C-alpha cells in the first residue's frame, strides 16, 4: 500500500506529520507485511507498505533516483518494464531490480504523458523534488485502489485504502481509473480510452477462437512475472479453471 501527503505552499514543512503519516499507513499494513519505508521532504511525505514480488531483496520503496530528486511509492506491477527499459532514449541509472522503478525513468524521459506506455496494474505517487512537482496515477481498469482527500489545513493526502484517510480528511473520494494528476497542471487528465465501451466499435466484431486463446495465454504468461512462488485461486468457475 501507499500513503502520501503533499503541500506545495511556500514555507511548508511536513516533517512534523511524519508520525501521523506512519500511524495512518499502519492501518494498511495487512497489504504489505514485508517492509515499511518512508520518504520525508518539506513538501512531501511518502510511506510504503511492501509485499515483495519482484526483487525481494533490493526493491524496497519508496524508490529513489540516483540523484535523489525523484521518490516513488507504488502499489502494483508493471508487466512490460523490460521492454520499456530497453526502449529508453537515454540511459537511466536504475537503483534496484524492481519492475516499478521504470516509472521514474519513463517520467524523467517523457513526463506525465509517458504513463500511457505502462502495461500493468498500479496506483502511484511520484515526487519530483527538483521541480517541486508531484504526479498521481491509477491504472486504466482501477485494479489497484487509490483514494485522495484534503485535511483541515488544505494539504492533499492519498492512500490505498479509504480507512487511512477517513478520520483525517473531510472530502475523501476515489481517484478515477485511467487518470493522472500532475500538480503542475492542477487538473485530472485521462490517459486511457476504452474503445470497447462504444457499442459501434464492437458491433458485428467476431474474434476467432484461436486468436482469443492466444490473447488469453499471453495475458496469463504476462502476469506470471515474479521472483517468488505463485499459486492459483480456484473458485470452481470457468474463468479460474481456464487460468489454471
PDB file of C-alpha atoms in Angstrom:
ATOM      1  CA  UNK A   1       0.000   0.000   0.000  1.00  0.00           C
ATOM      2  CA  UNK A   2       0.975   3.633  -0.369  1.00  0.00           C
ATOM      3  CA  UNK A   3       0.260   6.794   1.587  1.00  0.00           C
ATOM      4  CA  UNK A   4       1.310  10.302   0.603  1.00  0.00           C
ATOM      5  CA  UNK A   5       0.991  13.881   1.819  1.00  0.00           C
ATOM      6  CA  UNK A   6       1.702  16.944  -0.331  1.00  0.00           C
ATOM      7  CA  UNK A   7       1.874  20.648   0.441  1.00  0.00           C
ATOM      8  CA  UNK A   8       3.378  22.931  -2.215  1.00  0.00           C
ATOM      9  CA  UNK A   9       2.711  26.183  -0.395  1.00  0.00           C
ATOM     10  CA  UNK A  10       5.700  28.399   0.472  1.00  0.00           C
ATOM     11  CA  UNK A  11       7.130  27.616   3.883  1.00  0.00           C
ATOM     12  CA  UNK A  12       5.561  24.163   4.072  1.00  0.00           C
ATOM     13  CA  UNK A  13       7.164  21.715   6.497  1.00  0.00           C
ATOM     14  CA  UNK A  14       5.662  18.235   6.584  1.00  0.00           C
ATOM     15  CA  UNK A  15       8.328  16.743   8.856  1.00  0.00           C
ATOM     16  CA  UNK A  16       6.137  17.088  11.991  1.00  0.00           C
ATOM     17  CA  UNK A  17       3.461  14.994  10.248  1.00  0.00           C
ATOM     18  CA  UNK A  18       5.761  12.007   9.848  1.00  0.00           C
ATOM     19  CA  UNK A  19       4.490  10.147  12.976  1.00  0.00           C
ATOM     20  CA  UNK A  20       0.876  10.727  11.906  1.00  0.00           C
ATOM     21  CA  UNK A  21       1.569   9.542   8.353  1.00  0.00           C
ATOM     22  CA  UNK A  22       3.239   6.385   9.667  1.00  0.00           C
ATOM     23  CA  UNK A  23       0.331   5.644  12.007  1.00  0.00           C
ATOM     24  CA  UNK A  24      -2.235   6.116   9.231  1.00  0.00           C
ATOM     25  CA  UNK A  25      -0.227   3.946   6.875  1.00  0.00           C
ATOM     26  CA  UNK A  26      -0.086   1.233   9.543  1.00  0.00           C
ATOM     27  CA  UNK A  27      -3.834   0.778   9.077  1.00  0.00           C
ATOM     28  CA  UNK A  28      -2.972  -0.636   5.648  1.00  0.00           C
ATOM     29  CA  UNK A  29      -0.083  -2.856   6.739  1.00  0.00           C
ATOM     30  CA  UNK A  30      -2.002  -6.061   6.028  1.00  0.00           C
ATOM     31  CA  UNK A  31      -1.498  -5.155   2.353  1.00  0.00           C
ATOM     32  CA  UNK A  32       2.306  -5.112   2.671  1.00  0.00           C
ATOM     33  CA  UNK A  33       3.801  -7.061   5.579  1.00  0.00           C
ATOM     34  CA  UNK A  34       7.336  -7.371   4.146  1.00  0.00           C
ATOM     35  CA  UNK A  35       8.669  -3.841   4.544  1.00  0.00           C
ATOM     36  CA  UNK A  36       7.691  -0.350   5.709  1.00  0.00           C
ATOM     37  CA  UNK A  37       9.529   2.536   4.053  1.00  0.00           C
ATOM     38  CA  UNK A  38       9.202   6.304   4.388  1.00  0.00           C
ATOM     39  CA  UNK A  39      10.484   9.353   2.490  1.00  0.00           C
ATOM     40  CA  UNK A  40      10.361  12.833   4.007  1.00  0.00           C
ATOM     41  CA  UNK A  41      10.635  16.227   2.301  1.00  0.00           C
ATOM     42  CA  UNK A  42       9.413  19.644   3.380  1.00  0.00           C
ATOM     43  CA  UNK A  43       6.606  19.424   0.796  1.00  0.00           C
ATOM     44  CA  UNK A  44       6.112  15.669   0.530  1.00  0.00           C
ATOM     45  CA  UNK A  45       5.751  12.582   2.722  1.00  0.00           C
ATOM     46  CA  UNK A  46       5.596   9.094   1.195  1.00  0.00           C
ATOM     47  CA  UNK A  47       5.025   5.858   3.134  1.00  0.00           C
ATOM     48  CA  UNK A  48       5.047   2.381   1.594  1.00  0.00           C
ATOM     49  CA  UNK A  49       3.941  -0.984   2.979  1.00  0.00           C
ATOM     50  CA  UNK A  50       5.539  -3.606   0.750  1.00  0.00           C
ATOM     51  CA  UNK A  51       4.519  -7.052  -0.432  1.00  0.00           C
ATOM     52  CA  UNK A  52       7.718  -8.223  -2.154  1.00  0.00           C
ATOM     53  CA  UNK A  53       7.096  -9.839  -5.559  1.00  0.00           C
ATOM     54  CA  UNK A  54       9.906  -8.653  -7.850  1.00  0.00           C
ATOM     55  CA  UNK A  55      13.449  -8.124  -6.489  1.00  0.00           C
ATOM     56  CA  UNK A  56      12.510  -9.076  -2.911  1.00  0.00           C
ATOM     57  CA  UNK A  57      15.991  -8.284  -1.608  1.00  0.00           C
ATOM     58  CA  UNK A  58      16.588  -4.919  -3.282  1.00  0.00           C
ATOM     59  CA  UNK A  59      13.272  -3.385  -4.343  1.00  0.00           C
ATOM     60  CA  UNK A  60      12.318  -1.617  -1.115  1.00  0.00           C
ATOM     61  CA  UNK A  61      10.284   1.555  -1.529  1.00  0.00           C
ATOM     62  CA  UNK A  62       9.960   4.488  -1.837  1.00  0.00           C
ATOM     63  CA  UNK A  63      12.138   4.140  -4.949  1.00  0.00           C
ATOM     64  CA  UNK A  64      14.707   6.920  -5.382  1.00  0.00           C
ATOM     65  CA  UNK A  65      16.544   8.103  -8.467  1.00  0.00           C
ATOM     66  CA  UNK A  66      20.354   8.086  -8.384  1.00  0.00           C
ATOM     67  CA  UNK A  67      20.468  11.865  -7.885  1.00  0.00           C
ATOM     68  CA  UNK A  68      17.831  11.700  -5.158  1.00  0.00           C
ATOM     69  CA  UNK A  69      15.479  14.060  -6.992  1.00  0.00           C
ATOM     70  CA  UNK A  70      12.717  11.504  -7.599  1.00  0.00           C
ATOM     71  CA  UNK A  71      10.875   9.498  -4.949  1.00  0.00           C
ATOM     72  CA  UNK A  72       8.200   6.979  -5.901  1.00  0.00           C
ATOM     73  CA  UNK A  73       5.708   4.912  -3.910  1.00  0.00           C
ATOM     74  CA  UNK A  74       3.798   2.298  -5.932  1.00  0.00           C
ATOM     75  CA  UNK A  75       1.203  -0.355  -5.323  1.00  0.00           C
ATOM     76  CA  UNK A  76       1.285  -2.520  -8.430  1.00  0.00           C
ATOM     77  CA  UNK A  77       3.160  -4.417 -11.093  1.00  0.00           C
ATOM     78  CA  UNK A  78       4.474  -3.156 -14.438  1.00  0.00           C
ATOM     79  CA  UNK A  79       4.368  -6.146 -16.792  1.00  0.00           C
ATOM     80  CA  UNK A  80       6.241  -4.514 -19.699  1.00  0.00           C
ATOM     81  CA  UNK A  81       9.029  -2.982 -17.628  1.00  0.00           C
ATOM     82  CA  UNK A  82      11.776  -4.832 -19.520  1.00  0.00           C
ATOM     83  CA  UNK A  83      10.529  -3.573 -22.873  1.00  0.00           C
ATOM     84  CA  UNK A  84      10.247  -0.043 -21.538  1.00  0.00           C
ATOM     85  CA  UNK A  85      13.762  -0.185 -20.120  1.00  0.00           C
ATOM     86  CA  UNK A  86      15.161  -1.336 -23.478  1.00  0.00           C
ATOM     87  CA  UNK A  87      13.262   1.420 -25.276  1.00  0.00           C
ATOM     88  CA  UNK A  88      14.612   4.345 -23.246  1.00  0.00           C
ATOM     89  CA  UNK A  89      16.215   7.005 -25.434  1.00  0.00           C
ATOM     90  CA  UNK A  90      18.751   7.895 -22.737  1.00  0.00           C
ATOM     91  CA  UNK A  91      20.407   5.609 -20.157  1.00  0.00           C
ATOM     92  CA  UNK A  92      18.803   5.631 -16.724  1.00  0.00           C
ATOM     93  CA  UNK A  93      20.712   4.613 -13.603  1.00  0.00           C
ATOM     94  CA  UNK A  94      18.361   2.029 -12.107  1.00  0.00           C
ATOM     95  CA  UNK A  95      18.938   1.547  -8.385  1.00  0.00           C
ATOM     96  CA  UNK A  96      17.001  -1.731  -7.978  1.00  0.00           C
ATOM     97  CA  UNK A  97      15.618  -4.658  -9.939  1.00  0.00           C
ATOM     98  CA  UNK A  98      12.056  -3.568  -9.192  1.00  0.00           C
ATOM     99  CA  UNK A  99       9.648  -3.572 -12.117  1.00  0.00           C
ATOM    100  CA  UNK A 100       8.106  -0.371 -10.761  1.00  0.00           C
ATOM    101  CA  UNK A 101      11.293   1.691 -10.932  1.00  0.00           C
ATOM    102  CA  UNK A 102      10.757   2.094 -14.668  1.00  0.00           C
ATOM    103  CA  UNK A 103       8.042   4.634 -13.762  1.00  0.00           C
ATOM    104  CA  UNK A 104      10.768   7.033 -12.604  1.00  0.00           C
ATOM    105  CA  UNK A 105      12.675   6.501 -15.852  1.00  0.00           C
ATOM    106  CA  UNK A 106       9.608   6.996 -18.037  1.00  0.00           C
ATOM    107  CA  UNK A 107       8.599  10.132 -16.130  1.00  0.00           C
ATOM    108  CA  UNK A 108      12.056  11.642 -16.468  1.00  0.00           C
ATOM    109  CA  UNK A 109      12.177  10.948 -20.214  1.00  0.00           C
ATOM    110  CA  UNK A 110       8.572  11.556 -21.286  1.00  0.00           C
ATOM    111  CA  UNK A 111       6.868  13.425 -18.467  1.00  0.00           C
ATOM    112  CA  UNK A 112       3.331  12.546 -17.297  1.00  0.00           C
ATOM    113  CA  UNK A 113       2.290  11.532 -20.826  1.00  0.00           C
ATOM    114  CA  UNK A 114       4.605   8.524 -20.540  1.00  0.00           C
ATOM    115  CA  UNK A 115       2.139   6.834 -18.179  1.00  0.00           C
ATOM    116  CA  UNK A 116       0.146   5.653 -21.195  1.00  0.00           C
ATOM    117  CA  UNK A 117       3.027   3.317 -22.107  1.00  0.00           C
ATOM    118  CA  UNK A 118       2.734   1.334 -18.857  1.00  0.00           C
ATOM    119  CA  UNK A 119       1.171  -2.118 -19.143  1.00  0.00           C
ATOM    120  CA  UNK A 120       0.231  -3.208 -15.668  1.00  0.00           C
ATOM    121  CA  UNK A 121      -1.840  -2.638 -12.579  1.00  0.00           C
ATOM    122  CA  UNK A 122      -0.764   0.262 -10.407  1.00  0.00           C
ATOM    123  CA  UNK A 123      -1.536   3.231  -8.215  1.00  0.00           C
ATOM    124  CA  UNK A 124       1.402   5.502  -7.504  1.00  0.00           C
ATOM    125  CA  UNK A 125       2.574   8.798  -6.085  1.00  0.00           C
ATOM    126  CA  UNK A 126       5.747  10.298  -7.562  1.00  0.00           C
ATOM    127  CA  UNK A 127       7.581  13.300  -6.119  1.00  0.00           C
ATOM    128  CA  UNK A 128       9.966  15.441  -8.172  1.00  0.00           C
ATOM    129  CA  UNK A 129      11.959  17.456  -5.634  1.00  0.00           C
ATOM    130  CA  UNK A 130      13.915  19.327  -8.302  1.00  0.00           C
ATOM    131  CA  UNK A 131      10.735  20.790  -9.810  1.00  0.00           C
ATOM    132  CA  UNK A 132       8.602  20.823  -6.666  1.00  0.00           C
ATOM    133  CA  UNK A 133       6.040  18.715  -8.507  1.00  0.00           C
ATOM    134  CA  UNK A 134       4.066  15.563  -7.787  1.00  0.00           C
ATOM    135  CA  UNK A 135       2.301  13.075 -10.027  1.00  0.00           C
ATOM    136  CA  UNK A 136      -0.500  10.666  -9.080  1.00  0.00           C
ATOM    137  CA  UNK A 137      -1.880   7.937 -11.343  1.00  0.00           C
ATOM    138  CA  UNK A 138      -4.081   4.856 -11.334  1.00  0.00           C
ATOM    139  CA  UNK A 139      -4.169   2.001 -13.847  1.00  0.00           C
ATOM    140  CA  UNK A 140      -6.748   2.027 -16.671  1.00  0.00           C
ATOM    141  CA  UNK A 141      -9.118  -0.515 -15.093  1.00  0.00           C
ATOM    142  CA  UNK A 142      -8.670   0.587 -11.498  1.00  0.00           C
ATOM    143  CA  UNK A 143      -7.380  -2.807 -10.345  1.00  0.00           C
ATOM    144  CA  UNK A 144      -5.233  -1.107  -7.701  1.00  0.00           C
ATOM    145  CA  UNK A 145      -7.220   1.145  -5.353  1.00  0.00           C
ATOM    146  CA  UNK A 146      -6.389   4.778  -4.659  1.00  0.00           C
ATOM    147  CA  UNK A 147      -8.165   7.448  -2.605  1.00  0.00           C
ATOM    148  CA  UNK A 148      -7.432  11.122  -2.045  1.00  0.00           C
ATOM    149  CA  UNK A 149      -8.659  13.977   0.108  1.00  0.00           C
ATOM    150  CA  UNK A 150      -7.662  17.156   1.948  1.00  0.00           C
ATOM    151  CA  UNK A 151      -7.105  17.752   5.629  1.00  0.00           C
ATOM    152  CA  UNK A 152      -8.259  20.793   7.572  1.00  0.00           C
ATOM    153  CA  UNK A 153      -5.134  22.724   6.594  1.00  0.00           C
ATOM    154  CA  UNK A 154      -5.577  22.123   2.872  1.00  0.00           C
ATOM    155  CA  UNK A 155      -2.862  19.514   2.436  1.00  0.00           C
ATOM    156  CA  UNK A 156      -3.511  16.733  -0.082  1.00  0.00           C
ATOM    157  CA  UNK A 157      -3.447  13.140   1.172  1.00  0.00           C
ATOM    158  CA  UNK A 158      -3.539   9.932  -0.879  1.00  0.00           C
ATOM    159  CA  UNK A 159      -3.768   6.306   0.265  1.00  0.00           C
ATOM    160  CA  UNK A 160      -4.515   2.809  -0.963  1.00  0.00           C
ATOM    161  CA  UNK A 161      -7.446   2.406   1.434  1.00  0.00           C
ATOM    162  CA  UNK A 162     -10.125   4.868   2.473  1.00  0.00           C
ATOM    163  CA  UNK A 163      -9.804   3.973   6.152  1.00  0.00           C
ATOM    164  CA  UNK A 164      -6.318   5.509   6.216  1.00  0.00           C
ATOM    165  CA  UNK A 165      -7.830   8.910   5.351  1.00  0.00           C
ATOM    166  CA  UNK A 166     -11.444   8.833   6.530  1.00  0.00           C
ATOM    167  CA  UNK A 167     -10.822  10.199  10.041  1.00  0.00           C
ATOM    168  CA  UNK A 168      -8.323  12.797   8.888  1.00  0.00           C
ATOM    169  CA  UNK A 169      -9.770  14.178   5.634  1.00  0.00           C
ATOM    170  CA  UNK A 170     -13.273  15.541   5.156  1.00  0.00           C
ATOM    171  CA  UNK A 171     -13.511  15.126   1.366  1.00  0.00           C
ATOM    172  CA  UNK A 172     -12.199  11.607   0.664  1.00  0.00           C
ATOM    173  CA  UNK A 173     -13.061  10.199  -2.765  1.00  0.00           C
ATOM    174  CA  UNK A 174     -11.828   7.512  -5.139  1.00  0.00           C
ATOM    175  CA  UNK A 175      -9.120   8.536  -7.579  1.00  0.00           C
ATOM    176  CA  UNK A 176     -10.570   7.650 -11.017  1.00  0.00           C
ATOM    177  CA  UNK A 177      -9.040   4.779 -13.036  1.00  0.00           C
ATOM    178  CA  UNK A 178      -7.145   5.658 -16.193  1.00  0.00           C
ATOM    179  CA  UNK A 179      -6.313   9.175 -14.999  1.00  0.00           C
ATOM    180  CA  UNK A 180      -3.307  11.063 -13.725  1.00  0.00           C
ATOM    181  CA  UNK A 181      -2.991  14.250 -11.709  1.00  0.00           C
ATOM    182  CA  UNK A 182       0.019  16.461 -12.327  1.00  0.00           C
ATOM    183  CA  UNK A 183       0.416  19.217  -9.737  1.00  0.00           C
ATOM    184  CA  UNK A 184       1.845  21.495 -12.437  1.00  0.00           C
ATOM    185  CA  UNK A 185      -1.440  21.244 -14.366  1.00  0.00           C
ATOM    186  CA  UNK A 186      -3.764  21.016 -11.370  1.00  0.00           C
ATOM    187  CA  UNK A 187      -6.485  19.006 -13.144  1.00  0.00           C
ATOM    188  CA  UNK A 188      -7.256  15.321 -13.637  1.00  0.00           C
ATOM    189  CA  UNK A 189      -6.224  14.067 -17.063  1.00  0.00           C
ATOM    190  CA  UNK A 190      -7.470  10.831 -18.708  1.00  0.00           C
ATOM    191  CA  UNK A 191      -4.776   8.779 -20.418  1.00  0.00           C
ATOM    192  CA  UNK A 192      -6.702   5.671 -21.437  1.00  0.00           C
ATOM    193  CA  UNK A 193      -9.701   5.372 -23.786  1.00  0.00           C
ATOM    194  CA  UNK A 194     -11.638   2.099 -23.636  1.00  0.00           C
ATOM    195  CA  UNK A 195     -12.716   1.621 -27.253  1.00  0.00           C
ATOM    196  CA  UNK A 196     -14.913  -1.357 -26.367  1.00  0.00           C
ATOM    197  CA  UNK A 197     -17.196   0.861 -24.288  1.00  0.00           C
ATOM    198  CA  UNK A 198     -18.542   2.284 -27.555  1.00  0.00           C
ATOM    199  CA  UNK A 199     -21.031  -0.253 -28.929  1.00  0.00           C
ATOM    200  CA  UNK A 200     -20.283   0.785 -32.512  1.00  0.00           C
ATOM    201  CA  UNK A 201     -16.675  -0.309 -32.011  1.00  0.00           C
ATOM    202  CA  UNK A 202     -17.743  -3.865 -31.123  1.00  0.00           C
ATOM    203  CA  UNK A 203     -20.915  -4.324 -33.173  1.00  0.00           C
ATOM    204  CA  UNK A 204     -20.515  -7.237 -35.558  1.00  0.00           C
ATOM    205  CA  UNK A 205     -16.958  -7.986 -34.439  1.00  0.00           C
ATOM    206  CA  UNK A 206     -16.137 -11.696 -34.376  1.00  0.00           C
ATOM    207  CA  UNK A 207     -12.992 -12.961 -32.662  1.00  0.00           C
ATOM    208  CA  UNK A 208     -11.673 -16.317 -33.960  1.00  0.00           C
ATOM    209  CA  UNK A 209     -11.262 -18.890 -31.144  1.00  0.00           C
ATOM    210  CA  UNK A 210      -7.548 -19.272 -31.932  1.00  0.00           C
ATOM    211  CA  UNK A 211      -6.985 -15.523 -31.556  1.00  0.00           C
ATOM    212  CA  UNK A 212      -8.957 -15.482 -28.298  1.00  0.00           C
ATOM    213  CA  UNK A 213      -6.871 -18.342 -26.921  1.00  0.00           C
ATOM    214  CA  UNK A 214      -3.604 -16.666 -27.965  1.00  0.00           C
ATOM    215  CA  UNK A 215      -4.611 -13.404 -26.297  1.00  0.00           C
ATOM    216  CA  UNK A 216      -5.733 -15.198 -23.154  1.00  0.00           C
ATOM    217  CA  UNK A 217      -2.488 -17.207 -22.859  1.00  0.00           C
ATOM    218  CA  UNK A 218      -0.418 -14.084 -23.484  1.00  0.00           C
ATOM    219  CA  UNK A 219      -2.217 -12.288 -20.632  1.00  0.00           C
ATOM    220  CA  UNK A 220      -1.684 -15.199 -18.217  1.00  0.00           C
ATOM    221  CA  UNK A 221       2.028 -15.514 -19.037  1.00  0.00           C
ATOM    222  CA  UNK A 222       2.489 -11.755 -18.735  1.00  0.00           C
ATOM    223  CA  UNK A 223       1.122 -11.799 -15.203  1.00  0.00           C
ATOM    224  CA  UNK A 224       3.333 -14.682 -14.050  1.00  0.00           C
ATOM    225  CA  UNK A 225       6.149 -12.130 -13.733  1.00  0.00           C
ATOM    226  CA  UNK A 226       7.516 -12.776 -10.228  1.00  0.00           C
ATOM    227  CA  UNK A 227      10.647 -13.641  -8.281  1.00  0.00           C
ATOM    228  CA  UNK A 228       8.707 -15.559  -5.638  1.00  0.00           C
ATOM    229  CA  UNK A 229       6.458 -18.670  -5.778  1.00  0.00           C
ATOM    230  CA  UNK A 230       2.953 -18.147  -7.100  1.00  0.00           C
ATOM    231  CA  UNK A 231      -0.332 -20.021  -6.969  1.00  0.00           C
ATOM    232  CA  UNK A 232      -3.789 -20.107  -8.495  1.00  0.00           C
ATOM    233  CA  UNK A 233      -7.011 -19.426  -6.623  1.00  0.00           C
ATOM    234  CA  UNK A 234      -9.681 -21.803  -7.926  1.00  0.00           C
ATOM    235  CA  UNK A 235     -13.338 -20.955  -7.364  1.00  0.00           C
ATOM    236  CA  UNK A 236     -14.570 -23.855  -9.487  1.00  0.00           C
ATOM    237  CA  UNK A 237     -15.822 -21.493 -12.196  1.00  0.00           C
ATOM    238  CA  UNK A 238     -14.883 -21.464 -15.864  1.00  0.00           C
ATOM    239  CA  UNK A 239     -12.568 -18.450 -15.728  1.00  0.00           C
ATOM    240  CA  UNK A 240     -10.301 -19.588 -12.880  1.00  0.00           C
ATOM    241  CA  UNK A 241     -10.212 -23.121 -14.300  1.00  0.00           C
ATOM    242  CA  UNK A 242      -9.037 -21.770 -17.659  1.00  0.00           C
ATOM    243  CA  UNK A 243      -6.343 -19.686 -15.967  1.00  0.00           C
ATOM    244  CA  UNK A 244      -5.068 -22.809 -14.192  1.00  0.00           C
TER     245      UNK A 244
END
